[in-house]
Amino acid sequence: MSIPENTPAPNFIRTIVTRDLEANKNDGQVVTRFPPEPNGFLHIGHAKSICLNFGIAEEFNGRCNLRFDDTNPEKESVEFMHAIEQDVHWLGFQWHKICHASDYFEQLYDYAVQLIEAGKAYVDSLSAEQIREYRGTLTEPGRPSPDRDRPIAENLALFEQMRNGDFADGSYVLRAKIDMASPNINMRDPTLYRIRRTHHHRTGGDWCLYPMYDYTHCISDAIEGITHSLCTLEFEDHRPLYDWVLEELQTPCHPRQIEFARLSLEYTVMSKRKLHQLVTEGHVHDWDDPRMPTIAGLRRAGYTPAAIRDFCERIGVTKKDAWIKMAVLESCIREDLNEHAPRAMAVLRPLRVVLENYPDDQVEQLQAGNHPQHPEMGARSIAFSRVLLIERDDFSDDPPPKYKRLVEGGEVRLRNAYVIKCQRVIRDAAGRITELRCSYDPGTLGRKPEGRKVKGVIHWLSEQHAIAAELRLYDRLFNIPNPESLPDFRDALNPDSLEILPDGRVEASLADAPPGSRYQFERTGYFCLDPDSSREKLVFNRTVTLRDTWAKR
Ligand code: ATP
Ligand code: MG
């Protein structure tokens, strides 16, 4: 049986959703949500969750909400919210609606009052540290707080005073009354609310009482009518609490929480705390630095939404944690760009070549195809003249065995142009090569030279026609596959993760390329025009090399 190209690979979550639909659960509806906290930019791990949540909704004619889980006002901001919206959109997904946990603050408060009235929650005056101490360990049961049996009326009055701002931060919390001896520590009377006098980017100074994640998340899911609440494996132990809250409150809808393995990618870090640190300490330029594993960073590096979605499809969705090789991500973008990016010529480290037998004032416009496999992508003309630039690396005065490029007295073909022969090497006083004096063979345009074989083909530009470009060669940000295994992940930063070549040149046809344009610079790699570009100076980022160079290291 052949699977149509766009059908996503089966996984255990799709199987569950299919069965639920067959059993006509949730009135045959599928509603998911992607719930980021607006405390940083989205990264490639989030892309996995986005593709899964939006993908399931799309596939089953359902809906997916973008929900901001904004209950930690200290770390969150409107800027992060906008960046997240932009990234989800750029990946090609459309949310049913945008929601915020903060939209539900009033409802969450009412639900908490309901719990107190039912004798299922109490106001506790233990400090955070005491609560931790009373909670016990995996081998020892916890001890009840002296406040655990506070009368309901007193709890109600105190909780209202907490909301009204009558108490200092940290003086009281609201806790669920569940089971201090539960083998699952999450069930040992977890905190539901804490007092925090912090300005919230959406509710401003309305609240000094903020709900905790576990309490907020399940109720937000229920309010939105989510049918399948997909989250990463570390929440498996929180599921009993998720279910407890919704059962006690008898919410009209009780979503099913399903956990899957988070993405761990080699040679990078994904915790937002660490990504923050990279930005604030200046190890990278910003959240959208092309070395960052953020969606914005990948976009600036030249990744396409299609490549990222393809990556998420290839790694699949399972219940088992696994490390994914960076080469998997890189090969997704390489395949995409190999297929779709037009070819162009760029010289990274120029070396001057003067064709002594080429007329001084002559310029030829030579034709070059934009894609070797796709003639429908057309062709462009490239100027050829007496003074050319080639890559420094494409000439050697001390060639290793089997060197096929230019040597003194040797010949090489210029791509889309003529065969040239190096006659003389010009050096400066320090012995550094400054120029090659060559001759060209006029009979070799689009034809093989007669009576001899010329194996090497190199790229080139006409000096007077080429335009200046800064080329930023990005490499992996870390030297080792798992930087987080070190006591300090920063010790694994790759000092060569960015090499700037200020003196590159590209062909004139790129002069008006808009930022974000992607090319294969022949023989050197895939590049993308950076927003730092100006008319005076183009700036290109290397998205990825033509081949996997890390495999050999
Ligand atoms: P951090 O702990 O670093 O702050 P987070 O996981 O708490 O990150 P959120 O903004 O809360 O970040 O995540 C939003 C959603 O994305 C959650 O449902 C989370 O499970 C999912 N997610 C986050 N990281 C990954 C990952 N590496 N792989 C798959 N899903 C992820
Ligand atoms: Mg989180």
XYZ file of C-alpha atoms and ligand atoms in Angstrom:
585
model
C 0.000 0.000 0.000
C 1.373 3.399 -0.834
C 0.858 6.271 1.582
C 0.010 9.600 -0.050
C 2.771 12.118 0.420
C 0.948 14.460 2.775
C -0.442 11.886 5.167
C 1.337 12.215 8.484
C 2.961 9.103 9.898
C 0.787 7.254 12.382
C 1.628 7.689 16.055
C 0.048 6.668 19.342
C -1.719 9.996 19.796
C -3.364 9.831 16.388
C -4.449 6.320 17.276
C -6.063 7.516 20.520
C -7.836 10.383 18.777
C -9.078 8.070 16.021
C -10.477 5.625 18.595
C -12.155 8.422 20.538
C -13.807 9.607 17.333
C -14.922 6.083 16.472
C -16.447 5.818 19.936
C -18.113 9.203 19.338
C -16.496 10.666 22.446
C -16.646 14.462 22.870
C -19.557 14.576 20.364
C -17.123 13.706 17.624
C -15.056 16.859 18.201
C -11.297 17.280 18.351
C -10.059 20.396 20.132
C -6.395 20.897 21.041
C -4.300 23.819 22.213
C -0.695 24.926 22.137
C 0.008 26.539 25.530
C 3.324 28.432 25.645
C 4.330 30.604 28.530
C 5.211 34.051 27.089
C 8.557 34.107 28.883
C 10.840 33.668 25.877
C 10.932 32.885 22.185
C 9.701 29.569 20.829
C 12.323 26.956 19.993
C 12.487 23.870 17.830
C 11.131 21.776 20.739
C 8.024 23.936 20.741
C 7.765 23.344 16.992
C 7.291 19.657 17.746
C 4.389 20.470 20.053
C 2.950 22.999 17.567
C 3.068 20.534 14.675
C 1.446 17.903 16.847
C -1.360 20.046 18.294
C -2.188 21.986 15.136
C -1.538 18.927 12.975
C -4.002 16.744 14.906
C -6.639 19.469 14.768
C -6.171 19.911 11.017
C -6.189 16.222 10.308
C -9.416 15.537 12.210
C -11.290 18.691 11.178
C -10.939 20.048 14.665
C -9.680 23.286 16.175
C -6.509 24.325 17.937
C -6.210 27.326 20.252
C -3.082 29.302 20.885
C -3.179 29.784 24.634
C -0.746 31.917 26.563
C -0.088 30.353 29.918
C 0.554 33.682 31.572
C 0.492 33.105 35.314
C 4.100 34.096 36.149
C 4.016 37.849 35.527
C 7.643 38.444 36.594
C 9.045 36.683 33.559
C 6.437 37.340 30.908
C 5.912 40.132 28.419
C 3.839 41.372 25.517
C 6.948 41.275 23.296
C 7.291 37.550 23.865
C 3.597 37.102 23.115
C 3.950 38.846 19.776
C 7.054 36.869 18.886
C 5.213 33.627 19.640
C 2.226 34.596 17.480
C 4.540 35.500 14.628
C 6.413 32.205 14.852
C 3.323 29.982 14.960
C 1.979 31.862 11.985
C 5.242 31.631 10.094
C 5.292 27.873 10.604
C 2.059 27.893 8.630
C -0.556 27.270 11.295
C -3.754 29.159 11.980
C -5.258 29.094 15.448
C -8.979 28.905 16.065
C -8.573 31.651 18.678
C -5.984 33.230 20.917
C -6.646 32.696 24.609
C -4.861 33.673 27.792
C -4.916 31.926 31.130
C -5.226 35.449 32.525
C -8.640 35.735 30.801
C -9.806 33.148 33.301
C -8.465 34.704 36.508
C -11.977 35.537 37.735
C -13.326 32.078 36.893
C -10.296 30.423 38.442
C -10.897 32.405 41.603
C -14.549 31.345 41.711
C -13.547 27.714 41.242
C -11.104 28.054 44.122
C -13.889 29.379 46.348
C -15.911 26.332 45.291
C -13.082 24.037 46.397
C -12.831 25.803 49.747
C -16.588 25.524 50.256
C -16.390 21.811 49.553
C -13.649 21.443 52.171
C -11.113 20.622 49.445
C -8.803 23.581 49.837
C -7.415 25.596 52.742
C -5.417 28.716 53.424
C -2.014 27.872 54.831
C 0.345 30.179 56.686
C 3.393 27.934 56.422
C 6.300 29.528 54.568
C 7.417 28.099 51.228
C 10.341 26.490 52.973
C 8.191 24.914 55.669
C 5.799 23.588 53.064
C 8.689 21.887 51.352
C 9.871 20.437 54.620
C 6.387 19.208 55.641
C 5.891 17.646 52.237
C 8.164 14.671 53.011
C 10.203 12.711 50.491
C 9.731 9.802 48.131
C 10.329 7.408 51.036
C 8.679 9.390 53.835
C 5.078 10.565 53.939
C 4.400 14.247 54.470
C 3.036 15.839 57.646
C -0.164 17.866 57.732
C 0.156 21.603 58.136
C -1.261 22.944 61.419
C -3.660 24.955 59.197
C -4.976 21.926 57.339
C -8.190 21.719 59.349
C -8.925 25.408 59.467
C -12.702 25.872 59.371
C -14.235 26.545 55.966
C -15.628 29.944 56.936
C -12.208 31.099 58.063
C -10.617 29.849 54.818
C -13.182 31.749 52.779
C -12.598 34.956 54.686
C -8.813 34.661 54.486
C -8.864 33.836 50.784
C -10.922 36.927 50.096
C -8.484 39.007 52.127
C -5.615 37.487 50.148
C -7.266 38.714 46.987
C -7.920 42.130 48.485
C -4.271 42.646 49.207
C -4.518 42.535 52.983
C -1.478 40.304 53.358
C 2.166 40.489 52.452
C 3.670 38.401 49.630
C 4.436 34.910 50.859
C 2.397 35.171 54.053
C -0.348 32.798 52.935
C -1.025 30.328 50.146
C -4.087 28.387 49.148
C -3.527 24.628 49.062
C -5.606 21.733 47.811
C -6.529 19.250 50.521
C -5.725 15.900 48.989
C -3.415 13.382 50.637
C -0.217 14.137 52.560
C 0.754 10.467 52.408
C 0.268 10.005 48.668
C 3.161 8.216 46.961
C 2.848 10.957 44.321
C 4.323 14.080 45.861
C 2.282 16.276 43.523
C -0.789 15.090 45.414
C 0.476 16.127 48.841
C -1.674 19.218 49.182
C -0.206 21.178 46.250
C -0.252 24.961 46.312
C -3.006 26.470 44.150
C -2.503 30.198 44.739
C 0.229 32.485 45.977
C 0.337 36.186 46.775
C 2.604 38.166 44.485
C 2.497 41.892 44.030
C 3.657 42.034 40.458
C 2.367 44.010 37.525
C 0.884 41.644 34.943
C 1.339 42.540 31.277
C -2.385 42.013 30.636
C -4.251 42.431 33.917
C -1.977 45.183 35.203
C -2.464 45.733 38.939
C -5.836 43.971 39.168
C -4.459 40.972 40.998
C -1.957 40.317 43.729
C -3.046 36.693 43.878
C -1.861 34.382 41.098
C -2.894 30.771 40.404
C -0.276 28.033 40.015
C 0.381 26.269 36.737
C -1.136 22.880 37.609
C -4.360 24.419 38.861
C -4.630 26.877 35.964
C -3.815 24.516 33.162
C -6.508 21.891 33.633
C -9.227 24.470 34.238
C -8.163 26.515 31.186
C -8.370 23.312 29.129
C -11.829 22.602 30.496
C -13.087 26.153 29.894
C -11.961 25.989 26.263
C -13.529 22.591 25.702
C -10.206 20.969 24.890
C -10.689 17.265 24.142
C -7.064 16.123 24.068
C -4.537 17.978 26.198
C -1.139 17.017 24.805
C 1.895 17.723 26.945
C 5.406 16.462 27.515
C 6.310 13.453 29.650
C 7.393 15.340 32.752
C 3.710 16.080 33.345
C 2.776 12.426 33.614
C 3.080 12.622 37.421
C 0.880 15.711 37.391
C -1.976 13.961 35.613
C -3.597 12.708 38.853
C -3.738 16.314 40.040
C -5.116 17.468 36.664
C -7.885 14.898 36.971
C -8.474 15.560 40.672
C -9.121 19.279 40.157
C -11.545 18.726 37.300
C -13.387 15.918 39.085
C -13.779 17.898 42.303
C -15.077 20.885 40.368
C -17.317 18.813 38.103
C -16.369 21.000 35.147
C -18.653 20.568 32.126
C -15.770 19.166 30.146
C -12.964 16.897 31.306
C -10.125 16.834 28.758
C -7.850 13.847 28.467
C -4.200 14.582 29.175
C -1.799 12.611 26.988
C 1.968 12.852 27.406
C 4.643 12.509 24.722
C 8.445 12.698 24.757
C 9.957 16.146 24.480
C 12.447 16.841 21.734
C 16.071 16.810 22.815
C 18.413 17.958 20.087
C 22.170 17.477 20.149
C 24.641 20.402 20.109
C 22.179 22.883 21.533
C 20.232 23.734 24.684
C 16.493 24.204 24.867
C 15.659 25.339 28.359
C 14.355 28.885 28.203
C 16.376 29.823 31.256
C 19.558 28.876 29.417
C 18.464 30.541 26.189
C 17.841 33.703 28.207
C 21.309 33.440 29.626
C 22.850 33.105 26.156
C 21.136 36.331 25.128
C 21.658 38.412 28.259
C 25.301 37.411 28.652
C 26.005 38.187 25.007
C 27.063 34.713 23.865
C 24.713 35.329 20.939
C 23.376 38.608 19.565
C 19.711 38.113 20.363
C 16.890 35.569 20.464
C 16.912 35.474 16.667
C 20.639 34.901 16.340
C 21.005 32.236 13.622
C 22.855 29.993 16.078
C 19.914 29.859 18.460
C 17.547 26.849 18.323
C 14.657 29.334 18.346
C 12.188 29.478 15.464
C 13.223 33.100 14.947
C 16.897 32.063 14.870
C 16.264 29.255 12.421
C 14.248 31.617 10.228
C 17.039 34.180 10.215
C 19.527 31.453 9.404
C 17.458 30.608 6.341
C 15.391 27.629 7.472
C 12.012 27.278 5.780
C 8.754 26.417 7.564
C 8.535 23.352 5.322
C 11.908 22.060 6.512
C 10.966 22.486 10.171
C 7.646 20.745 9.651
C 9.380 17.973 7.760
C 11.802 17.596 10.673
C 8.942 17.313 13.177
C 7.333 14.684 10.983
C 10.570 12.694 10.673
C 11.338 12.579 14.381
C 7.831 11.318 15.112
C 5.902 11.292 18.354
C 6.576 8.635 20.961
C 6.505 8.081 24.678
C 10.220 7.457 24.907
C 12.825 10.175 25.404
C 15.499 10.132 22.731
C 18.245 12.422 21.527
C 17.925 13.611 17.962
C 21.048 14.319 15.967
C 21.588 17.842 14.674
C 22.340 16.213 11.322
C 18.658 15.253 11.044
C 17.563 18.883 11.258
C 20.337 19.983 8.906
C 19.482 17.393 6.319
C 15.853 18.581 6.290
C 16.854 22.101 5.299
C 19.546 20.856 2.929
C 17.049 18.724 1.027
C 14.526 21.534 0.867
C 17.030 24.117 -0.367
C 18.707 21.720 -2.755
C 15.331 21.300 -4.397
C 14.068 24.880 -4.252
C 16.893 27.405 -3.834
C 18.157 29.106 -6.991
C 21.886 28.806 -7.620
C 24.163 31.829 -7.556
C 27.867 32.537 -7.472
C 29.620 34.075 -4.503
C 33.299 34.315 -3.667
C 33.940 34.139 0.057
C 37.669 34.940 0.116
C 38.528 36.604 -3.198
C 41.750 36.169 -5.165
C 42.280 38.319 -8.259
C 42.747 36.649 -11.633
C 43.821 38.724 -14.644
C 43.224 37.162 -18.063
C 46.140 38.568 -20.015
C 44.768 37.571 -23.420
C 41.263 38.933 -22.805
C 40.577 42.385 -24.294
C 40.723 45.169 -21.720
C 37.373 46.758 -22.445
C 35.388 43.662 -23.364
C 32.449 42.366 -21.315
C 30.450 39.267 -22.217
C 27.094 38.332 -20.758
C 27.162 34.578 -20.199
C 24.081 32.505 -19.466
C 23.799 30.477 -16.275
C 20.900 28.218 -15.335
C 19.244 28.951 -11.998
C 18.855 25.287 -11.105
C 20.526 22.265 -12.687
C 17.475 20.013 -12.239
C 14.825 22.625 -12.870
C 15.173 24.374 -16.229
C 11.763 25.946 -15.566
C 13.470 28.092 -12.916
C 15.077 29.948 -15.775
C 18.502 31.442 -16.310
C 20.301 34.694 -15.679
C 23.247 36.407 -17.292
C 26.562 36.832 -15.566
C 29.163 39.329 -16.687
C 32.575 38.005 -17.780
C 35.546 40.330 -18.165
C 39.323 40.571 -18.050
C 39.671 40.757 -14.260
C 37.994 38.013 -12.280
C 37.793 36.897 -8.674
C 38.094 33.301 -7.626
C 38.153 31.625 -4.228
C 41.586 31.743 -2.547
C 41.150 28.056 -1.727
C 40.752 27.219 -5.394
C 44.410 27.927 -6.100
C 47.305 26.119 -4.508
C 51.045 26.620 -4.864
C 51.575 23.449 -2.869
C 48.795 21.154 -4.104
C 48.021 17.962 -2.203
C 47.681 14.759 -4.270
C 44.600 14.641 -6.529
C 44.088 18.401 -6.244
C 41.770 19.252 -9.163
C 41.657 23.016 -8.921
C 44.053 25.658 -10.179
C 47.839 25.342 -9.883
C 50.665 27.249 -11.554
C 50.863 26.057 -15.155
C 47.588 24.134 -14.789
C 44.118 24.513 -16.215
C 40.664 24.685 -14.697
C 37.177 25.363 -16.028
C 35.306 28.417 -14.828
C 31.705 27.358 -14.201
C 29.401 28.442 -17.044
C 32.402 30.015 -18.805
C 35.851 29.265 -20.242
C 38.852 27.131 -19.412
C 41.718 29.200 -18.017
C 45.391 28.441 -17.481
C 47.531 29.918 -14.745
C 50.697 31.426 -16.228
C 52.199 33.318 -13.335
C 51.730 33.950 -9.631
C 52.194 37.483 -8.279
C 53.196 37.927 -4.649
C 53.677 40.862 -2.348
C 56.865 41.580 -0.373
C 55.747 39.203 2.362
C 55.339 36.383 -0.125
C 51.565 36.390 0.028
C 49.800 35.630 -3.243
C 48.020 38.744 -4.473
C 47.083 37.924 -8.037
C 47.205 35.232 -10.693
C 48.102 35.992 -14.288
C 46.190 33.614 -16.517
C 45.143 33.065 -20.094
C 41.751 31.916 -21.280
C 40.926 29.553 -24.121
C 38.255 31.259 -26.303
C 37.292 27.912 -27.849
C 36.030 26.415 -24.614
C 32.776 28.255 -23.902
C 30.298 25.405 -23.409
C 32.757 23.051 -25.115
C 35.489 20.681 -24.043
C 39.038 21.805 -24.755
C 40.697 19.940 -27.598
C 43.323 17.291 -27.007
C 43.397 17.484 -23.199
C 41.261 16.830 -20.146
C 40.372 19.555 -17.671
C 38.851 18.055 -14.561
C 38.334 20.880 -12.096
C 35.455 23.362 -12.235
C 35.506 26.434 -10.012
C 33.212 29.406 -9.473
C 34.185 33.012 -10.186
C 32.960 36.578 -10.506
C 33.873 39.503 -12.677
C 35.633 41.952 -10.365
C 34.054 45.097 -11.731
C 30.543 43.640 -11.724
C 30.548 41.764 -8.418
C 28.937 43.365 -5.405
C 30.330 43.482 -1.907
C 28.827 41.201 0.683
C 29.548 40.287 4.248
C 29.241 36.558 4.675
C 28.470 35.187 8.098
C 29.448 31.577 8.447
C 27.507 30.070 11.292
C 28.319 26.788 12.877
C 26.944 24.841 15.813
C 26.796 26.841 19.014
C 28.226 24.050 21.148
C 31.148 21.697 20.789
C 29.621 18.631 22.357
C 26.313 16.826 21.797
C 24.927 17.439 25.282
C 26.149 20.719 26.814
C 23.685 20.313 29.654
C 25.632 17.330 30.934
C 28.365 19.739 32.096
C 28.173 21.541 35.438
C 28.189 24.757 33.392
C 26.779 24.381 29.892
C 28.642 27.511 28.793
C 31.921 25.621 28.986
C 30.835 23.814 25.831
C 30.271 26.952 23.752
C 31.960 26.608 20.363
C 34.364 29.567 19.984
C 34.155 29.192 16.191
C 30.386 29.241 15.928
C 30.549 32.454 13.903
C 33.135 33.464 11.345
C 32.538 36.771 9.603
C 33.993 37.236 6.133
C 33.742 40.995 5.586
C 35.187 40.975 2.106
C 32.983 38.564 0.173
C 31.490 39.239 -3.243
C 28.336 38.022 -4.893
C 27.029 38.193 -8.422
C 25.234 41.358 -9.498
C 21.885 39.619 -9.980
C 21.479 39.558 -6.178
C 21.582 43.351 -5.798
C 17.830 43.687 -5.284
C 17.115 40.446 -3.467
C 14.730 40.977 -0.551
C 15.830 39.946 2.968
C 15.081 36.293 3.566
C 15.967 35.266 -0.016
C 17.701 31.909 -0.039
C 20.353 30.674 -2.452
C 22.754 27.905 -3.015
C 26.062 29.644 -3.532
C 27.650 27.137 -5.836
C 30.240 24.953 -4.171
C 30.106 26.880 -0.866
C 26.768 26.347 0.861
C 23.229 27.548 1.333
C 22.854 31.208 2.259
C 20.062 33.563 3.200
C 19.987 37.355 2.942
C 20.043 38.866 6.439
C 17.859 41.823 7.491
C 21.104 43.684 8.379
C 21.683 44.064 4.628
C 21.747 47.459 3.008
C 22.223 48.674 -0.537
C 25.841 49.467 0.293
C 26.543 46.085 1.735
C 24.654 42.868 1.438
C 24.843 40.482 4.380
C 24.314 36.765 3.936
C 24.013 34.091 6.604
C 25.143 30.577 5.907
C 22.161 28.379 6.625
C 23.983 25.085 6.245
C 26.958 23.656 4.419
C 26.428 21.659 1.221
C 27.395 18.443 2.963
C 27.532 17.258 6.544
C 31.011 18.322 7.641
C 30.462 17.353 11.292
C 30.082 13.656 10.488
C 33.822 13.502 9.769
C 35.020 15.405 12.846
P 10.980 25.803 29.878
O 10.764 24.766 30.942
O 12.331 25.796 29.270
O 10.496 27.166 30.264
P 8.540 24.926 28.821
O 8.441 23.549 28.355
O 7.988 25.200 30.177
O 10.032 25.370 28.691
P 6.360 26.265 27.621
O 6.296 27.604 27.021
O 5.605 26.048 28.880
O 7.892 25.930 27.814
O 5.964 25.164 26.561
C 4.803 25.227 25.780
C 4.473 23.875 25.225
O 5.538 23.384 24.431
C 4.266 22.876 26.349
O 3.104 22.111 26.045
C 5.500 22.047 26.325
O 5.241 20.749 26.746
C 5.922 22.106 24.857
N 7.376 21.942 24.756
C 8.321 22.695 25.343
N 9.556 22.212 25.088
C 9.386 21.123 24.309
C 10.275 20.176 23.706
N 11.605 20.256 23.853
N 9.745 19.184 22.958
C 8.404 19.098 22.786
N 7.525 19.944 23.327
C 7.986 20.954 24.087
Mg 6.404 25.737 31.179
